XYZ file of C-alpha atoms in Angstrom:
503
model
C -5.799 9.817 15.555
C -9.332 9.993 17.228
C -12.597 11.760 15.777
C -13.448 13.682 18.650
C -13.853 17.186 17.312
C -16.721 18.874 18.242
C -17.068 20.877 14.475
C -18.145 16.935 13.085
C -19.438 15.081 16.543
C -23.185 15.843 14.918
C -22.931 14.652 11.801
C -20.409 11.739 12.586
C -22.775 10.646 14.810
C -25.674 10.491 12.126
C -23.735 8.816 10.254
C -23.120 6.151 12.745
C -26.841 6.091 13.142
C -27.574 5.883 9.271
C -24.582 2.718 8.608
C -23.545 1.594 11.996
C -20.552 1.872 11.805
C -17.689 3.272 14.223
C -14.320 4.087 13.513
C -11.090 2.434 15.593
C -9.772 5.322 18.094
C -6.213 4.112 16.832
C -3.833 5.581 14.601
C -2.004 1.007 14.596
C -2.096 0.312 10.543
C -3.053 -3.482 9.859
C -1.535 -5.201 6.985
C -3.339 -8.458 5.470
C -1.340 -11.200 4.333
C -2.991 -13.427 2.078
C -1.287 -17.173 1.120
C 1.733 -16.119 3.369
C 5.216 -17.278 3.027
C 8.210 -16.669 5.367
C 8.024 -13.252 4.997
C 6.982 -12.930 9.010
C 9.878 -14.204 10.121
C 11.676 -12.056 7.379
C 10.072 -8.582 8.746
C 9.769 -9.509 12.329
C 13.304 -11.569 12.662
C 11.654 -14.055 14.639
C 8.906 -16.559 15.334
C 5.424 -15.506 16.765
C 2.840 -18.324 18.671
C 1.226 -20.138 16.428
C 3.728 -20.047 13.625
C 4.610 -22.727 11.402
C 6.083 -22.293 7.743
C 6.201 -24.997 5.518
C 5.543 -26.401 1.633
C 2.228 -27.633 1.941
C -0.413 -25.282 3.562
C 0.621 -24.794 7.392
C -1.566 -22.358 8.691
C -4.985 -23.336 9.035
C -5.948 -19.857 10.991
C -6.455 -16.205 10.567
C -3.506 -15.059 12.929
C -3.577 -11.406 14.122
C -0.262 -10.617 15.230
C 0.079 -7.460 17.447
C 2.475 -6.431 19.243
C 2.206 -7.188 23.048
C 4.655 -7.204 26.840
C 5.065 -9.987 26.570
C 4.477 -13.753 24.320
C 1.612 -15.631 24.283
C -2.070 -15.939 22.154
C -5.480 -15.145 23.187
C -8.269 -17.958 21.263
C -10.726 -16.591 18.686
C -13.470 -16.553 20.668
C -12.314 -14.908 24.086
C -10.821 -12.036 21.410
C -13.862 -10.894 20.433
C -15.225 -9.910 23.320
C -11.911 -7.903 24.147
C -12.743 -3.874 24.240
C -9.435 -3.447 23.958
C -9.161 -5.124 20.376
C -11.147 -4.298 16.784
C -12.230 -7.756 16.271
C -15.608 -7.842 18.341
C -17.674 -7.568 15.052
C -16.326 -10.813 13.905
C -18.555 -12.479 16.385
C -21.273 -12.901 13.569
C -19.184 -15.415 11.524
C -19.635 -18.000 14.346
C -17.962 -20.699 16.248
C -16.518 -22.453 13.005
C -14.568 -18.796 12.578
C -13.730 -18.182 15.641
C -12.737 -21.761 16.288
C -9.977 -20.469 13.836
C -9.116 -17.155 14.813
C -6.384 -16.376 16.830
C -4.167 -12.961 18.421
C -0.492 -13.756 18.618
C 1.213 -11.405 20.512
C 4.598 -10.647 21.582
C 7.423 -7.746 22.404
C 8.720 -6.766 18.865
C 9.193 -3.229 17.924
C 7.703 -4.062 14.250
C 4.838 -4.620 15.956
C 4.584 -1.037 17.876
C 3.552 0.414 15.030
C 2.123 -2.201 12.654
C -0.066 -5.114 13.362
C -0.122 -7.805 10.684
C -3.296 -10.642 9.697
C -1.768 -13.588 8.724
C -4.561 -15.729 6.356
C -4.786 -19.166 6.236
C -3.049 -21.061 3.740
C -5.016 -21.386 0.393
C -6.648 -24.349 -0.005
C -7.881 -25.940 -3.909
C -11.252 -27.919 -4.809
C -14.827 -27.145 -4.235
C -14.340 -29.863 -1.604
C -12.120 -28.058 0.856
C -13.940 -25.256 0.296
C -17.343 -26.364 1.954
C -15.427 -28.205 4.253
C -13.845 -24.601 6.031
C -17.584 -24.395 8.167
C -17.403 -20.602 7.529
C -16.869 -17.778 4.587
C -14.085 -17.074 3.883
C -14.426 -15.004 1.336
C -17.083 -12.849 3.823
C -14.303 -13.105 6.485
C -11.788 -11.786 4.037
C -13.728 -9.051 2.729
C -14.074 -8.134 6.562
C -10.767 -7.675 7.140
C -10.104 -5.892 3.347
C -12.374 -3.098 4.413
C -10.531 -2.322 7.465
C -6.855 -3.022 6.555
C -4.324 -0.462 5.729
C -2.785 -2.759 3.244
C -3.197 -5.939 1.300
C -0.038 -7.961 0.229
C -0.436 -11.098 -2.132
C 2.405 -13.030 -1.586
C 3.488 -15.422 -4.253
C 6.361 -17.900 -5.037
C 8.257 -17.808 -8.328
C 7.663 -21.414 -8.421
C 4.028 -21.343 -7.228
C 2.216 -19.224 -9.691
C -1.439 -21.381 -10.339
C -4.124 -19.169 -9.055
C -6.206 -21.600 -7.432
C -10.205 -21.274 -7.539
C -10.446 -20.256 -3.926
C -7.681 -17.326 -4.171
C -9.298 -16.222 -7.167
C -12.754 -16.122 -4.997
C -10.269 -14.393 -2.409
C -8.833 -11.855 -4.445
C -12.394 -11.188 -5.756
C -13.250 -10.500 -2.271
C -10.958 -7.151 -2.340
C -12.587 -5.392 -5.124
C -13.052 -1.628 -4.161
C -9.525 -1.980 -2.125
C -7.645 -2.094 -5.282
C -5.716 0.915 -3.733
C -4.596 -0.999 -1.171
C -3.385 -3.911 -2.541
C 0.056 -5.154 -3.219
C 2.421 -8.057 -4.671
C 5.179 -9.438 -3.777
C 6.695 -11.925 -5.751
C 8.723 -14.067 -3.461
C 12.017 -16.912 -3.934
C 13.067 -14.356 -6.903
C 16.793 -15.437 -6.409
C 15.966 -19.117 -7.512
C 15.170 -17.944 -11.170
C 18.231 -17.025 -13.710
C 17.327 -13.311 -14.800
C 15.734 -14.903 -18.037
C 13.231 -17.069 -16.223
C 12.540 -14.228 -13.861
C 11.168 -12.343 -17.136
C 8.974 -14.944 -18.024
C 7.821 -15.652 -14.684
C 6.806 -12.483 -13.916
C 4.871 -12.065 -17.175
C 3.024 -15.105 -16.295
C 2.276 -13.516 -12.679
C 0.497 -10.022 -14.366
C -1.282 -12.382 -17.136
C -3.048 -14.022 -14.419
C -3.413 -11.323 -12.077
C -5.149 -9.241 -15.297
C -7.748 -11.984 -15.256
C -9.042 -12.081 -11.950
C -8.167 -8.347 -10.737
C -10.556 -6.448 -13.270
C -9.015 -2.813 -13.574
C -6.908 -0.785 -15.622
C -3.994 -0.268 -13.532
C -1.044 -1.977 -13.138
C -0.710 -3.475 -9.762
C 2.206 -3.180 -8.070
C 4.644 -6.047 -8.048
C 7.674 -6.212 -5.497
C 9.974 -9.166 -6.596
C 12.479 -10.447 -4.453
C 13.921 -13.274 -1.772
C 11.806 -12.120 0.896
C 13.512 -14.476 3.398
C 16.831 -15.014 5.357
C 18.500 -17.125 3.089
C 21.600 -16.683 0.954
C 20.763 -15.765 -2.298
C 21.097 -18.807 -5.045
C 21.813 -16.319 -8.454
C 22.980 -12.571 -7.533
C 22.560 -11.581 -10.771
C 19.887 -9.468 -10.107
C 21.410 -8.692 -6.480
C 20.336 -5.141 -7.129
C 17.026 -5.504 -8.153
C 16.117 -7.066 -5.259
C 17.197 -4.937 -2.336
C 15.857 -2.254 -5.083
C 12.269 -3.576 -4.701
C 13.004 -4.693 -0.723
C 13.833 -1.210 -0.328
C 10.249 0.187 -1.933
C 8.035 -2.113 -0.022
C 9.519 -1.266 3.207
C 9.142 2.064 2.557
C 6.011 1.902 1.550
C 4.714 -0.190 5.045
C 6.858 2.597 7.034
C 4.635 5.056 5.493
C 1.353 3.015 7.131
C 1.418 4.431 10.258
C 1.954 8.324 9.041
C -1.329 8.097 6.985
C -3.383 6.620 9.411
C -6.088 8.810 10.104
C -6.231 10.330 6.412
C -6.659 6.616 5.725
C -10.028 6.584 8.382
C -11.057 9.423 6.745
C -10.959 7.779 3.257
C -13.347 5.630 4.341
C -15.292 7.257 5.978
C -16.068 9.187 2.929
C -16.283 6.174 0.938
C -18.853 4.471 3.837
C -20.815 7.806 4.030
C -21.391 7.910 0.633
C -21.821 4.335 0.401
C -25.055 4.405 3.196
C -26.268 7.158 1.421
C -27.439 5.111 -2.502
C -28.460 2.322 0.539
C -30.738 4.788 1.466
C -31.971 6.102 -0.949
C -32.238 2.328 -3.263
C -34.415 1.092 0.640
C -36.637 3.826 0.654
C -37.782 3.500 -3.587
C -37.520 -0.159 -2.780
C -40.053 0.787 -0.066
C -42.330 2.973 -1.783
C -42.848 1.024 -4.736
C -44.525 -1.705 -2.256
C -48.650 -2.338 -2.419
C -49.572 -1.689 0.802
C -52.563 -4.772 1.320
C -52.126 -7.488 -1.840
C -49.719 -9.154 -3.880
C -46.550 -8.672 -2.097
C -44.183 -11.011 -2.820
C -44.825 -10.687 -6.965
C -43.788 -7.115 -6.386
C -40.975 -7.873 -4.002
C -39.346 -10.393 -7.558
C -40.191 -7.945 -9.252
C -38.380 -4.812 -8.053
C -35.615 -7.423 -7.445
C -35.612 -8.084 -11.266
C -36.090 -4.324 -11.951
C -33.094 -3.329 -9.846
C -30.959 -2.484 -12.898
C -33.852 -0.231 -14.332
C -33.817 1.202 -9.961
C -30.315 1.847 -10.200
C -30.550 4.163 -13.611
C -33.323 5.657 -12.159
C -32.282 6.703 -8.747
C -28.938 7.908 -11.066
C -30.851 10.759 -13.150
C -33.279 11.601 -10.220
C -30.435 11.980 -7.632
C -27.565 12.479 -9.811
C -25.387 9.628 -8.437
C -22.203 8.325 -10.105
C -22.584 4.566 -10.955
C -19.855 4.019 -9.193
C -21.061 5.198 -5.621
C -23.838 1.719 -5.958
C -22.737 -1.746 -4.949
C -22.927 -4.897 -7.327
C -25.875 -5.602 -8.821
C -25.861 -9.334 -8.168
C -24.870 -9.227 -4.928
C -27.429 -6.909 -3.794
C -30.044 -8.924 -5.241
C -28.884 -11.692 -3.147
C -29.195 -9.836 -0.045
C -32.868 -8.717 -0.716
C -34.100 -11.839 -1.557
C -34.242 -12.342 2.238
C -35.173 -9.016 3.478
C -39.224 -8.212 3.984
C -39.542 -5.038 1.941
C -42.639 -4.118 4.038
C -39.960 -3.339 7.329
C -37.808 -0.939 5.207
C -38.005 2.645 6.008
C -38.657 5.749 4.273
C -36.080 8.221 3.370
C -35.605 10.957 5.556
C -34.099 13.882 4.301
C -32.613 15.867 6.961
C -30.111 13.071 7.763
C -29.040 12.940 4.131
C -28.746 16.874 4.278
C -26.982 16.130 7.658
C -24.375 13.916 6.046
C -24.392 16.278 2.404
C -23.278 18.678 5.164
C -20.397 16.523 6.875
C -19.382 15.762 3.225
C -19.282 19.129 1.759
C -17.944 20.982 4.462
C -17.176 19.586 7.856
C -14.636 17.279 6.456
C -13.169 19.969 5.443
C -12.068 21.247 8.893
C -11.896 17.366 9.902
C -8.719 17.173 7.281
C -6.890 20.589 8.147
C -7.219 19.673 12.166
C -5.480 16.525 10.656
C -2.372 17.909 9.057
C -2.343 20.566 12.133
C -1.877 17.303 14.147
C 0.194 15.302 12.340
C 2.861 18.639 11.657
C 3.001 19.051 15.783
C 3.538 15.415 16.046
C 7.443 13.700 15.062
C 7.556 11.572 11.579
C 6.337 8.065 13.078
C 8.016 4.925 11.246
C 8.013 1.517 11.781
C 11.610 0.410 14.096
C 12.784 -3.079 14.250
C 13.080 -6.446 12.622
C 14.085 -5.744 9.161
C 13.289 -2.587 8.726
C 16.782 -1.564 11.102
C 18.902 -3.505 8.773
C 17.685 -1.026 5.700
C 18.485 2.119 7.261
C 21.694 2.645 8.422
C 25.334 1.234 7.966
C 27.225 0.129 5.064
C 24.820 -2.124 3.580
C 21.689 0.596 3.827
C 19.872 0.948 0.046
C 21.938 2.989 -1.769
C 25.267 2.643 0.113
C 28.161 3.354 -1.466
C 26.262 4.110 -4.904
C 25.838 6.323 -7.455
C 26.148 10.009 -6.042
C 26.987 8.210 -2.071
C 30.007 6.522 -3.364
C 32.993 7.665 -1.867
C 31.550 8.953 1.418
C 33.353 7.492 3.742
C 37.010 7.814 1.655
C 39.623 10.251 2.392
C 40.481 10.770 -1.285
C 38.183 12.367 -3.652
C 36.271 9.767 -5.402
C 36.280 11.130 -9.006
C 40.034 11.615 -8.843
C 40.572 8.095 -10.042
C 39.271 9.149 -13.013
C 40.481 12.893 -13.584
C 43.178 11.795 -15.683
C 40.600 11.160 -18.687
C 38.638 13.678 -17.952
C 41.870 16.357 -17.793
C 42.389 14.810 -21.545
C 39.183 15.837 -22.656
C 39.331 19.351 -21.250
C 42.573 20.544 -22.587
C 41.265 19.191 -25.863
C 38.500 22.057 -24.965
C 41.052 25.153 -25.110
C 40.482 26.656 -21.718
C 41.708 29.617 -21.269
C 43.494 31.104 -17.450
C 42.592 27.154 -16.405
C 38.659 27.109 -17.245
C 36.773 26.231 -19.701
C 33.208 28.858 -21.595
C 29.761 27.445 -20.721
C 29.410 27.178 -24.983
C 32.781 24.694 -24.798
C 31.443 23.120 -21.861
C 27.629 22.512 -23.274
C 29.387 20.536 -26.670
C 31.367 17.788 -24.826
C 28.378 17.547 -22.014
C 24.982 16.788 -24.709
C 27.941 13.828 -25.761
C 26.316 12.091 -23.491
C 22.457 12.205 -25.226
C 21.037 13.360 -21.461
C 18.419 15.845 -21.570
C 18.224 19.620 -21.044
C 17.228 19.322 -17.770
C 19.179 16.839 -16.391
C 22.270 18.517 -17.873
C 20.977 21.982 -16.389
C 20.935 20.873 -13.006
C 24.825 18.721 -13.167
C 26.325 22.069 -14.325
C 24.780 24.103 -11.534
C 26.035 20.951 -9.225
C 29.529 21.214 -10.582
C 29.936 24.995 -11.217
C 30.709 25.293 -7.181
C 31.839 29.189 -6.864
C 28.608 29.788 -9.065
C 31.505 32.177 -12.172
C 29.498 30.344 -15.225
C 33.158 28.624 -16.064
C 34.551 25.231 -15.047
C 37.991 24.170 -14.130
C 39.113 21.334 -14.722
C 38.191 19.569 -10.853
C 34.882 21.551 -11.669
C 34.415 19.245 -15.002
C 35.842 16.581 -13.984
C 32.987 17.036 -11.220
C 30.323 17.150 -14.109
C 31.724 14.254 -16.194
C 31.429 12.369 -12.370
C 27.638 13.444 -12.203
C 26.945 12.198 -15.984
C 28.459 9.161 -15.180
C 26.108 8.557 -12.302
C 23.164 9.690 -13.878
C 24.547 7.393 -17.222
C 24.262 4.070 -14.409
C 20.688 4.964 -13.513
C 21.284 6.415 -9.919
C 19.429 9.344 -9.047
C 21.205 12.920 -8.705
C 21.399 14.543 -5.105
C 19.457 17.978 -4.714
C 22.612 19.888 -3.424
C 25.700 18.652 -3.812
C 27.598 16.113 -1.173
C 30.338 17.443 0.759
C 32.701 14.582 -0.099
C 31.862 15.323 -3.534
C 33.578 18.957 -4.104
C 36.235 19.844 -5.385
C 39.310 19.995 -2.546
C 40.328 23.512 -4.174
C 36.732 24.583 -3.826
C 36.099 23.028 -0.597
C 36.666 25.880 2.216
C 35.334 28.791 -0.116
C 32.106 26.045 -0.554
C 31.810 25.658 2.852
C 32.493 29.357 3.910
C 29.120 30.236 1.657
C 27.196 27.527 3.208
């Protein structure tokens, strides 16, 4: 999605003047993987240059895995000067970081839609953290502000959250909507142990991530090895499908995500302008500047409250007090600029009016473009064939069989049917209701089942329609969802021709 629409050009250029932020002209989606395990090989179904997997923290660099016509790697110093890559701003972290940053390119179908940022292995202890030579958490924060999804990876046998891992997660504050958690290698424990592991993980995360919302945790075995415990196979398959659907939706939502970041940063830019201009106004013109600076930094929480009341700003739009105080310590308040009402007014106009126009243009463009999802690698294994998610289960059972799938249980259903005193081979809705409510399903579900089973719409059920209703009840009681419309393989044999003609 390109932000080139004439209606919002002026407002976006003013916003760039205030914040210094320019948006990447690309619909490519980025995923940040923290504490990586063999999930890379699982998703891509191949290795990439610089990849090494082992029980110890083997990855010592940030690796951007992106699509390329040929396999190869680009070192960090060359990468940040490439205008075609969105990493130029990373040069501010210096050589210590750039020597631990690289881009791996390979012609993999998955990477045409998404790019993946692999973070270094998490270390424990103060010594290892300092020896990195760059601010690890600041780099993570830079990536977190720009990626579409942040995936935290845990091993079922290694749930401990080290000091550095805890600090890394805290650096994602403000990006909570992007975070997903994967509990990998869950097949190595039995069901009872898995419940304890999941509870321990949620307890540990609750101490680090201060949010009232519960993080989405995907449980499974995300590697191409045989399952050690198969008792939770259905759970693992459903969780893997949910994770794939979440990742596959990212390219389609990339433009809206960029627009969301634009709005978020515009609000932050406004608040920063109010804070800086207030500090500028409070500074003395000649004497006592250093003492006044210390006083203003100490009074920053009070200044926040004052600005909230004066400009009607939500408290959630203000930056963290402690971090802001640390940044202000090194600043010269006399060089701050005064508030420019025209720029603030232009940004307000952009947020109130121009963004709505841009959103409608984005939706219009998306409706004219084919739906973009991730293909290739492990994603293709979930789309088609007998091993696709849900194949042969629930309402899809019997789809590839010649015989009507309900026929195997029909003798048992017929015994119930004839106890309901059918007239002319059919039972009334009242008689059917008495039997159907014994399933204890809510009326809303039973009503949908009735609509699906009453193929001819005469308000009565014959023996085949009744058997179909019982089959649909069984599907729902087994935990599967009901189809929106009756699949052709579930249509009773005596109703197939009229039913298909009516369609």
